Coordinates of C-alpha atoms in Angstrom, one line a residue:
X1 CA -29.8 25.4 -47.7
X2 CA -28.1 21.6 -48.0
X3 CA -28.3 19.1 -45.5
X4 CA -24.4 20.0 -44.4
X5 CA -25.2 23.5 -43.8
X6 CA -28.1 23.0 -41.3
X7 CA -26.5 20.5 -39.3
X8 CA -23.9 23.3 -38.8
X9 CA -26.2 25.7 -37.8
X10 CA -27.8 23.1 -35.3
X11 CA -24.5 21.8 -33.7
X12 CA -23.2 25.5 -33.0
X13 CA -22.1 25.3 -29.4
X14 CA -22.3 27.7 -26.7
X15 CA -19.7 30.7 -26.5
X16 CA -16.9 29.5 -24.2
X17 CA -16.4 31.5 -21.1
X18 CA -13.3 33.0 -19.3
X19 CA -11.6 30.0 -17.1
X20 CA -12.5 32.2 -13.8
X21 CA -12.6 29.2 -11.4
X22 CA -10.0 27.5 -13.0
X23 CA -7.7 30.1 -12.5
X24 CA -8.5 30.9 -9.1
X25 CA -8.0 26.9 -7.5
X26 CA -4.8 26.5 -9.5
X27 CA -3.6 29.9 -8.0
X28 CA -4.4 28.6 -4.3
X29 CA -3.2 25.2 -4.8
X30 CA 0.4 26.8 -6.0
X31 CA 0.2 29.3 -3.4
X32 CA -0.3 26.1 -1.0
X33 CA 2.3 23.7 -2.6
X34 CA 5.0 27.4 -2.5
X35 CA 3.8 27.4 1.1
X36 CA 4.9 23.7 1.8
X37 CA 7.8 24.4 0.1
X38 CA 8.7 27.3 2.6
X39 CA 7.6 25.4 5.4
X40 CA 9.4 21.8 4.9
X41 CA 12.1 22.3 2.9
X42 CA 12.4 20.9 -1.2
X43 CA 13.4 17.4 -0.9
X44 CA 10.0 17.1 1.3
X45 CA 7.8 19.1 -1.2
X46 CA 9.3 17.9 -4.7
X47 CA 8.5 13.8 -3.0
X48 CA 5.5 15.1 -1.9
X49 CA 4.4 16.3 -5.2
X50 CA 6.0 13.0 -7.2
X51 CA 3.4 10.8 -5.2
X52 CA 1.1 13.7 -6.0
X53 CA 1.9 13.1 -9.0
X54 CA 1.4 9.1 -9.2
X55 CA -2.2 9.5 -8.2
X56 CA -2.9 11.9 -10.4
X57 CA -2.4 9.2 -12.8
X58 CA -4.6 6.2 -10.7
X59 CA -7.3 9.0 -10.7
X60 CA -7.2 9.6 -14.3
X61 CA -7.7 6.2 -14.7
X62 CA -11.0 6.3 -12.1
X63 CA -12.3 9.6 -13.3
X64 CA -12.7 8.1 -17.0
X65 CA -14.2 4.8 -15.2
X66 CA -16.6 7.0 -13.1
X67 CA -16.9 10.3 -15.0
X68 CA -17.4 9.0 -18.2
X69 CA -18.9 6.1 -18.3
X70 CA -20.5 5.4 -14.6
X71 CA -18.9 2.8 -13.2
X72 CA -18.0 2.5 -9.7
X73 CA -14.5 0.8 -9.0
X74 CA -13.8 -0.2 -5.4
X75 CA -10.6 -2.4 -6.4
X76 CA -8.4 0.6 -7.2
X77 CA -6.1 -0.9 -4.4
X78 CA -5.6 -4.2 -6.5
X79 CA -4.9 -2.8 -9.9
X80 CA -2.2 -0.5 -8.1
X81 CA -0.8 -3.7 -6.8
X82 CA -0.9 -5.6 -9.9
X83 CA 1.7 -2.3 -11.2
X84 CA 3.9 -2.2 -8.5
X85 CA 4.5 -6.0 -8.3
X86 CA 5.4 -5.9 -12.5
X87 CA 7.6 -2.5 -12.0
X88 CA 9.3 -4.5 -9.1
X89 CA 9.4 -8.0 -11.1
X90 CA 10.9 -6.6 -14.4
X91 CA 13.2 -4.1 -12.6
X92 CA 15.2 -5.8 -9.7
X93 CA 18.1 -8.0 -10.9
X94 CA 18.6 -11.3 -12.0
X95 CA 18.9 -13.9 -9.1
X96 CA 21.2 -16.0 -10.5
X97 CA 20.6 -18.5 -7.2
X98 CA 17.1 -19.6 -8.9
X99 CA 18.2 -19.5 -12.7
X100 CA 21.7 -21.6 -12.3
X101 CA 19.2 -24.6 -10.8
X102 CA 16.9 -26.5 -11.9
X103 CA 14.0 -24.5 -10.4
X104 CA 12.8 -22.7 -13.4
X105 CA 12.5 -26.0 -15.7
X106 CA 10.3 -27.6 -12.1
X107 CA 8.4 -24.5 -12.1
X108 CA 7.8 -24.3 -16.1
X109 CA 6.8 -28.3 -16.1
X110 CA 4.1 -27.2 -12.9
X111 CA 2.9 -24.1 -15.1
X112 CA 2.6 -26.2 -17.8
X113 CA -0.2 -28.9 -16.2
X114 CA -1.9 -25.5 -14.6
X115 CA -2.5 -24.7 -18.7
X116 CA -3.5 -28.4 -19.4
X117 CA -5.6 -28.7 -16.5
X118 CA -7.3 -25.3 -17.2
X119 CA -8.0 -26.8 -21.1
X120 CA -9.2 -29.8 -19.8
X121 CA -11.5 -27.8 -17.7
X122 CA -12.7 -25.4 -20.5
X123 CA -13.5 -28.5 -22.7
X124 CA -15.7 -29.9 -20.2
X125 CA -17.9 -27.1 -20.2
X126 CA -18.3 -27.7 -23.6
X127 CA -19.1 -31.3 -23.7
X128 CA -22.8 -30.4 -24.3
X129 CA -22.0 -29.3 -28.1
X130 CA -21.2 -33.2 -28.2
X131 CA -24.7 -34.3 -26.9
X132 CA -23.8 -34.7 -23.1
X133 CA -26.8 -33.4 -20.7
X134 CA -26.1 -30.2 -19.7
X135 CA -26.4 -30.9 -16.0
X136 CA -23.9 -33.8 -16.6
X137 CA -21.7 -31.3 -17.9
X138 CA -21.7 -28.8 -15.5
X139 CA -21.3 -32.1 -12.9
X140 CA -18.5 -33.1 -14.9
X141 CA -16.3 -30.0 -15.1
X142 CA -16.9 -29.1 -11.4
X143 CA -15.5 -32.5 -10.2
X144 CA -12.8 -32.1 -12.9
X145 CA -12.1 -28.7 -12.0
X146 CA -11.9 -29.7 -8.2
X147 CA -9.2 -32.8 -8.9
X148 CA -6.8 -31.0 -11.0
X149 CA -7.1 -27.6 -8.6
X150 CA -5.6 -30.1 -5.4
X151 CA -3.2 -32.1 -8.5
X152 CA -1.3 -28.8 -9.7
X153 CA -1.4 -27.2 -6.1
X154 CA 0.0 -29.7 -4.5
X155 CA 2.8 -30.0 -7.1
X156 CA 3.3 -25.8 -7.1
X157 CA 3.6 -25.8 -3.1
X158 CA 6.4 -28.5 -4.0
X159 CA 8.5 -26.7 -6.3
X160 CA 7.7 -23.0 -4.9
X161 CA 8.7 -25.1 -1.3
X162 CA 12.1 -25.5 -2.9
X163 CA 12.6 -22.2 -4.6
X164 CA 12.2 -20.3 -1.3
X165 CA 14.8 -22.8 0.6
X166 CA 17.3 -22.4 -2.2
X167 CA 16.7 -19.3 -3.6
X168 CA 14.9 -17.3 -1.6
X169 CA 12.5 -15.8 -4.5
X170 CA 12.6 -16.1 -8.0
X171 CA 13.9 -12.1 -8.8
X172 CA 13.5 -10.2 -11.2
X173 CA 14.3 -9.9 -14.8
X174 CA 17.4 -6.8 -14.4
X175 CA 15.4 -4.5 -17.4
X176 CA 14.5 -0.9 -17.4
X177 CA 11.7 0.1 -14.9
X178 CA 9.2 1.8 -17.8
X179 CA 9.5 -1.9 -19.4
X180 CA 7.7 -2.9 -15.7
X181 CA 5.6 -0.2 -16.2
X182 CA 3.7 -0.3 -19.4
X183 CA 3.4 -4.4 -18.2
X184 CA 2.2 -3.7 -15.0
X185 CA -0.4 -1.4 -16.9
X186 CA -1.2 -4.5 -19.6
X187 CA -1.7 -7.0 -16.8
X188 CA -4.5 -4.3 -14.9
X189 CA -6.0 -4.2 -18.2
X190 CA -5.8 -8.0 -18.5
X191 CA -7.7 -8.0 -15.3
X192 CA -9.9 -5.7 -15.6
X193 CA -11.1 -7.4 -18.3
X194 CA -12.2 -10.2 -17.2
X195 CA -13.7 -8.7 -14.2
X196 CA -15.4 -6.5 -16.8
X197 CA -16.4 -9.0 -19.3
X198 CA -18.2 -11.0 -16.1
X199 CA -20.1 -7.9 -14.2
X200 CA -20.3 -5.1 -16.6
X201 CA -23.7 -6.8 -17.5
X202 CA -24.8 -6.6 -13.7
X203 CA -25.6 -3.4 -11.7
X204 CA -23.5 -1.1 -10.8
X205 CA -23.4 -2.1 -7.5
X206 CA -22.6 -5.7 -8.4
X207 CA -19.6 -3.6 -10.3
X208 CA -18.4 -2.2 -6.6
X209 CA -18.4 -5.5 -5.1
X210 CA -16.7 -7.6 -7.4
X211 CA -14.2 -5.7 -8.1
X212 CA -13.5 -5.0 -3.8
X213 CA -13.2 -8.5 -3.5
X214 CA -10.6 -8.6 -6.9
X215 CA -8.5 -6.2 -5.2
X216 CA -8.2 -8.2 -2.1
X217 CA -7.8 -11.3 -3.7
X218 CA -4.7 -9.8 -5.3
X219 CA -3.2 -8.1 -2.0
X220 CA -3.3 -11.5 -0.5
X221 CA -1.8 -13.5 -3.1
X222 CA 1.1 -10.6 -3.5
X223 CA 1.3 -10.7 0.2
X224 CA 1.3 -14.9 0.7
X225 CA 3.5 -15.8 -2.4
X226 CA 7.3 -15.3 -0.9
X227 CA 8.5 -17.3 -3.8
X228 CA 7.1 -14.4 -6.1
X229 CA 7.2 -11.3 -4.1
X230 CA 9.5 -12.3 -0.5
X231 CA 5.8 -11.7 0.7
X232 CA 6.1 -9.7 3.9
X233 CA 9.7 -9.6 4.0
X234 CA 10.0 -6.8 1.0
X235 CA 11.8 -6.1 -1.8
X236 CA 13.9 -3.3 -2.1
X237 CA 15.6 -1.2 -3.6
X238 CA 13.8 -0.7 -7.1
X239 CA 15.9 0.7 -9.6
X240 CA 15.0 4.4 -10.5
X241 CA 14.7 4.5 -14.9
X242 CA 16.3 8.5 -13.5
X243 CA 19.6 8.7 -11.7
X244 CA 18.7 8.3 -8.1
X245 CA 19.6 10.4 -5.3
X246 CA 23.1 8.9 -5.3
X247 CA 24.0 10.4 -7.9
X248 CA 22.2 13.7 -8.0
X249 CA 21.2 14.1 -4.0
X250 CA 17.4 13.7 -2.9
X251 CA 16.0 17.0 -4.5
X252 CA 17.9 16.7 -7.6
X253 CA 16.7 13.3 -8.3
X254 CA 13.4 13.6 -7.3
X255 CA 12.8 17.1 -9.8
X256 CA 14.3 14.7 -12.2
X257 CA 11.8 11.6 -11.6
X258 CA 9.1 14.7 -11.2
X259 CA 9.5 15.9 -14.7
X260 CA 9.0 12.3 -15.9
X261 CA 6.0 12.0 -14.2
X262 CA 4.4 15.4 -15.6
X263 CA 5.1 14.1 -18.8
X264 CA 3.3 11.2 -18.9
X265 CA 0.3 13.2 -17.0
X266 CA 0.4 15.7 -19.8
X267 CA 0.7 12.7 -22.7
X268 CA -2.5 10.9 -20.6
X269 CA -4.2 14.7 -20.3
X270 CA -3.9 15.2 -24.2
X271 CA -5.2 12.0 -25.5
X272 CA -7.8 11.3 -22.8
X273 CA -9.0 14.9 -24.0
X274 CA -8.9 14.0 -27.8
X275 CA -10.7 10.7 -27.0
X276 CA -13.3 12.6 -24.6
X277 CA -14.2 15.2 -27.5
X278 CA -13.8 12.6 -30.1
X279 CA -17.7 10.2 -31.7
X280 CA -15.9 7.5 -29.3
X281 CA -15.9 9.9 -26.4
X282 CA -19.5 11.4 -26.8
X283 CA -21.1 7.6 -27.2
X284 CA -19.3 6.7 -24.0
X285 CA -21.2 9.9 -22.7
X286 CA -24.4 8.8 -24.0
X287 CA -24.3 5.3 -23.1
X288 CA -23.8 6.5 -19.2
X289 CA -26.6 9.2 -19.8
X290 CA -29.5 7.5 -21.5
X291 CA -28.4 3.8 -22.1
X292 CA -32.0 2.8 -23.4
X293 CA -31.1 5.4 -26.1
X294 CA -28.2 4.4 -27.0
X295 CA -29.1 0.9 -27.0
X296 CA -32.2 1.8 -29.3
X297 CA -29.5 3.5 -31.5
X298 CA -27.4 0.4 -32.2
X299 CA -24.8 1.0 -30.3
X300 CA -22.8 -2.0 -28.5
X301 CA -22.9 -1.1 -25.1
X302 CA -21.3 -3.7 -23.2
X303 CA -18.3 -3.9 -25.5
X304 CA -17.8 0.6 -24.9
X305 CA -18.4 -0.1 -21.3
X306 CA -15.8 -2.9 -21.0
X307 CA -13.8 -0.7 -23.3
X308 CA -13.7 2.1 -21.0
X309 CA -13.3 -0.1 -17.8
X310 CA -10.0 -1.7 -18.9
X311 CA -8.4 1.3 -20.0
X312 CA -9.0 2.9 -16.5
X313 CA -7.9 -0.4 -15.0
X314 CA -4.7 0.1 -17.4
X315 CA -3.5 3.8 -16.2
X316 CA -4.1 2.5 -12.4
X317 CA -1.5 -0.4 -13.2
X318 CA 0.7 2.1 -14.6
X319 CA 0.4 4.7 -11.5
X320 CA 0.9 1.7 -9.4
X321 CA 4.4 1.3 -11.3
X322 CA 5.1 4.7 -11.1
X323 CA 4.4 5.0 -7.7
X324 CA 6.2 1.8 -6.4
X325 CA 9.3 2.7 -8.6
X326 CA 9.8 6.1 -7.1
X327 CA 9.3 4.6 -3.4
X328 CA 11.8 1.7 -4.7
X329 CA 9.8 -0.5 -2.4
X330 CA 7.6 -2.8 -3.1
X331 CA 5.6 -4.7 0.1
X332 CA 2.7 -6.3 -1.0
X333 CA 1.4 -5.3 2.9
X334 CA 1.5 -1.3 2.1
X335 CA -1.3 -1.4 0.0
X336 CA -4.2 -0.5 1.9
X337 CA -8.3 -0.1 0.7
X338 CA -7.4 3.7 2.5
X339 CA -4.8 5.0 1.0
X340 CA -5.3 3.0 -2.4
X341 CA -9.2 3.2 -2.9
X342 CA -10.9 5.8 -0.9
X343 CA -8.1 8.5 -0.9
X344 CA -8.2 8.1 -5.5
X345 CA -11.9 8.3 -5.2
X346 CA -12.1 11.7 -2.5
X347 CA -9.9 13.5 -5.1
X348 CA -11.8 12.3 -8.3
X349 CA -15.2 13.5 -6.0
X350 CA -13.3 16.6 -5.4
X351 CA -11.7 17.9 -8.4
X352 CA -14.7 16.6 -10.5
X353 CA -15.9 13.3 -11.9
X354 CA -15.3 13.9 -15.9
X355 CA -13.6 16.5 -15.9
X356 CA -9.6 15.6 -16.6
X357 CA -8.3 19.0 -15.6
X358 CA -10.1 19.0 -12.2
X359 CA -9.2 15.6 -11.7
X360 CA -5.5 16.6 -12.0
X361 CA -6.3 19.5 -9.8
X362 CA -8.5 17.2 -7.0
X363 CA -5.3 14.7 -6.9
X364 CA -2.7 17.1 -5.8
X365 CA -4.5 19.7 -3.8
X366 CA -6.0 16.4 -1.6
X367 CA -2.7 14.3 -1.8
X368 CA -1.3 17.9 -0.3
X369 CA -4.1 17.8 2.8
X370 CA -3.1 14.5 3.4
X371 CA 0.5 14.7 4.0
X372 CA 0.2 18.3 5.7
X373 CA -2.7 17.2 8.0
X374 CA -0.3 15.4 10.2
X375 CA 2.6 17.9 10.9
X376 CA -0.3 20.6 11.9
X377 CA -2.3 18.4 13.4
X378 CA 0.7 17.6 15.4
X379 CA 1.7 21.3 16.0
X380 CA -2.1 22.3 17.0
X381 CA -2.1 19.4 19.7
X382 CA 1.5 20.7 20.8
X383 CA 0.3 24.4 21.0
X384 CA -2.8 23.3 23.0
X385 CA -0.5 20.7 24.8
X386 CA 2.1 23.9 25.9
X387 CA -0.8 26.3 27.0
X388 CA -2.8 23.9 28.9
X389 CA 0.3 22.9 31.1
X390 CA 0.8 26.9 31.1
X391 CA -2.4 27.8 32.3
X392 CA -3.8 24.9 34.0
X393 CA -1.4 22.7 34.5
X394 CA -2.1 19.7 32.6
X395 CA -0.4 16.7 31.9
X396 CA 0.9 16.0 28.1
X397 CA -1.1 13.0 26.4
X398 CA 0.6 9.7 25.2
X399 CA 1.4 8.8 22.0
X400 CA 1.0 12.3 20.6
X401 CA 2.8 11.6 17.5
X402 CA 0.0 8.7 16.6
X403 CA -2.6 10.9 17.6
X404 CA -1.5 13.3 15.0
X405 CA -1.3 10.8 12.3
X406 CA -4.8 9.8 13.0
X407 CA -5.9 13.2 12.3
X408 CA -5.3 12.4 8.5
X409 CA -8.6 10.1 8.3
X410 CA -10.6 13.0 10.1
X411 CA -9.8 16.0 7.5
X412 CA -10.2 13.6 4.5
X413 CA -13.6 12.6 5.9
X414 CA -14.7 16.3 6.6
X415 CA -13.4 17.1 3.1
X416 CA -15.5 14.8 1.7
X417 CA -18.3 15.9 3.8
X418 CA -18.0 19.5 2.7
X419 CA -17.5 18.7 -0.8
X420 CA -20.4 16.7 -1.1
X421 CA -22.7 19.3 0.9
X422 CA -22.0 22.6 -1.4
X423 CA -20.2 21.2 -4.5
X424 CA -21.6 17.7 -5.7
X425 CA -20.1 17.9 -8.9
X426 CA -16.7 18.8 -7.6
X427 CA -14.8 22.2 -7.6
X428 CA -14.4 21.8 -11.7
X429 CA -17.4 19.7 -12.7
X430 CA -17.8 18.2 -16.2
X431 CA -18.2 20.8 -18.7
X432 CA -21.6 19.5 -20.8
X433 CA -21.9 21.5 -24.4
X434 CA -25.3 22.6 -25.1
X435 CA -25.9 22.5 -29.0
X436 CA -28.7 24.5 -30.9

């Protein structure tokens, strides 16, 4: 027997067994989106499953993150953000009040010393290669760093001072929203890169909190730069890359943008599949396993782990651009650590870090719980609302309406807490081959 021929033998995997659970959740969850269908009506249910659909595809890009590789994102909220400002920027149209002025060639000239200040800066750090001490240098390009920061900042606040009084904002470019989305997708990826490049080296831990404070970073600059973004004040509407409801009313449309997005789900599904099977996928695998090992093997780790890292980062930017599209609003003030961290990770922990199918499956049956919660939330408190005037006489509450709302934060939290009390691996955990 050859070399080739025992390997075989070694590397035959376990028999595959009938889908069982799989089958049984996706029957309930279509059972539960035909039952919101029946219950609100399908211009409510076919938005409700387009959104489902968007994070679906931010917590794709955290299950491959988490799942495959181990590492904890908190910032989920700012790559989301990074999306839906580049879907808003590339897709509203031209305003011809900044570009017929002489704004753009101020603003270029200020961009311009940013670049030459920030070259400046980078060659200071390297003045040691020319003999300087290095705590001289480090001296050096601090002060350096400090000077030019207040020089260009000062002139920016000039010329951005100018574009809001004359122009309001600078606009947008008037191009197809997918071009916004696959940039806002690049630019997550940008980012995520250098996050990566700085703390993948660091703990895991270190990992959370960098990129928490990222994400916020982000949200307040979206949120504080009204020559960019009209900051607080909105922009809206977003072009649709579909005919909007306009043209084909609200459920018409939104089937339309629907289909769209289960494309790209199922084009993400495939190749995030292929890769996960793939040498690439089962080093990824064993680097979050047994990183000694794989260190001991020769493999690079930092350069997989910072591979893996930015292309999560770059399917959250594109779900953000997704997402903000099909709302056709974008205010830098909507995104919220809530909705746009902790809701991706409860379905990534509830379908199943790993896994890609119950990742799917976790994104639209919790996305379902928290849009429903409310409306029975609200028509438990009325029930108990009508019997206890019945029977005891009892004034109505306040502010039932909020009360409801809040409601939202308590079923996601007992979700959570259920899920991680008698299924820890999620409702379809990772499937691990056994070889031998």
């Amino acid at each position: 027997m050859n070399t080739t021929d025992k390997r075989r033998e070694d590397l035959v995997a376990a028999p595959s067994r009938f889908p069982l659970r799989e089958l049984v959740l996706f029957a309930a969850l279509l059972a539960a989106i035909l039952g919101v269908y029946m219950a609100m009506g399908a211009a409510y249910s076919t938005r409700m499953l387009v959104e489902a659909a968007c994070y679906a595809i931010l917590a794709l890009g955290l299950t491959i993150q988490w799942g495959y590789a181990g590492q904890f994102n908190a910032g989920v909220m700012g790559f989301v953000a990074l999306g839906g400002y580049c879907a808003m920027a590339f897709s509203v149209p031209v305003n011809s009040a900044f570009w017929e002025s002489e704004l753009p060639g101020e603003l270029a000239r200020v961009l311009l010393y940013a670049a030459a200040a920030a070259m400046l800066v980078f060659g200071a750090t390297r003045l040691d290669r020319i003999g300087v001490p290095k705590r001289l240098r480090t001296l050096i390009a601090i002060v350096l760093a400090v000077v030019l920061y207040l020089v260009v900042i000062s002139l920016l606040r000039g010329v951005t001072g100018e574009i809001q009084s004359q122009a309001g904002f600078v606009g947008g470019l008037g191009l197809p929203a997918w071009t916004g989305w696959i940039v806002g997708g690049a630019l997550a990826g940008a980012v995520g890169y250098f996050i990566g490049h700085i703390c993948l080296g660091l703990r895991s831990d270190y990992l959370a909190i960098a990129t928490l404070g990222i994400a916020e970073i982000i949200k307040a600059f979206l949120k504080n730069s009204d020559w960019l973004t009209r900051g607080t004040a909105t922009v809206s509407p977003l072009p649709w890359p579909t005919p909007g409801p306009a043209e084909l009313g609200f459920t018409l449309a939104r089937a339309l943008y629907l289909s769209v997005t289960a494309v790209m789900i199922a084009v993400i599904f495939f190749l995030l599949h292929r890769a996960y099977n793939a040498p690439w996928g089962r080093m990824i695998r064993a680097i979050r396993d047994n990183e000694v090992a794989a260190s001991a093997m020769g493999k690079d780790i930092n350069q997989r782990r910072l591979e893996i890292f930015v292309l999560g980062c770059v399917l959250m930017g594109l779900g953000g651009g997704v997402l903000a599209t099909f709302n056709s609003l974008f205010d830098p003030q909507g995104y919220l650590p809530l909705n746009h961290t902790f809701l991706v990770l409860v379905m990534v922990i509830l379908g199943g870090p790993g896994n890609n199918l119950g990742t799917i499956f976790g994104a639209v049956a919790v996305y379902i719980i928290w849009i429903m919660s409310e409306p029975l939330a609200l028509a438990v408190m009325n029930l108990a609302v009508h019997l206890g005037d019945l029977w005891f006489g009892w004034e109505p509450p306040r502010n039932i309406e909020s009360r409801a709302l809040q409601a939202r934060v308590f079923v996601i939290g007992l979700l959570i807490t259920l899920v991680l009390r008698f299924a820890p691996q999620g409702l379809l955990p990772e499937k691990v081959r056994h070889h031998g």
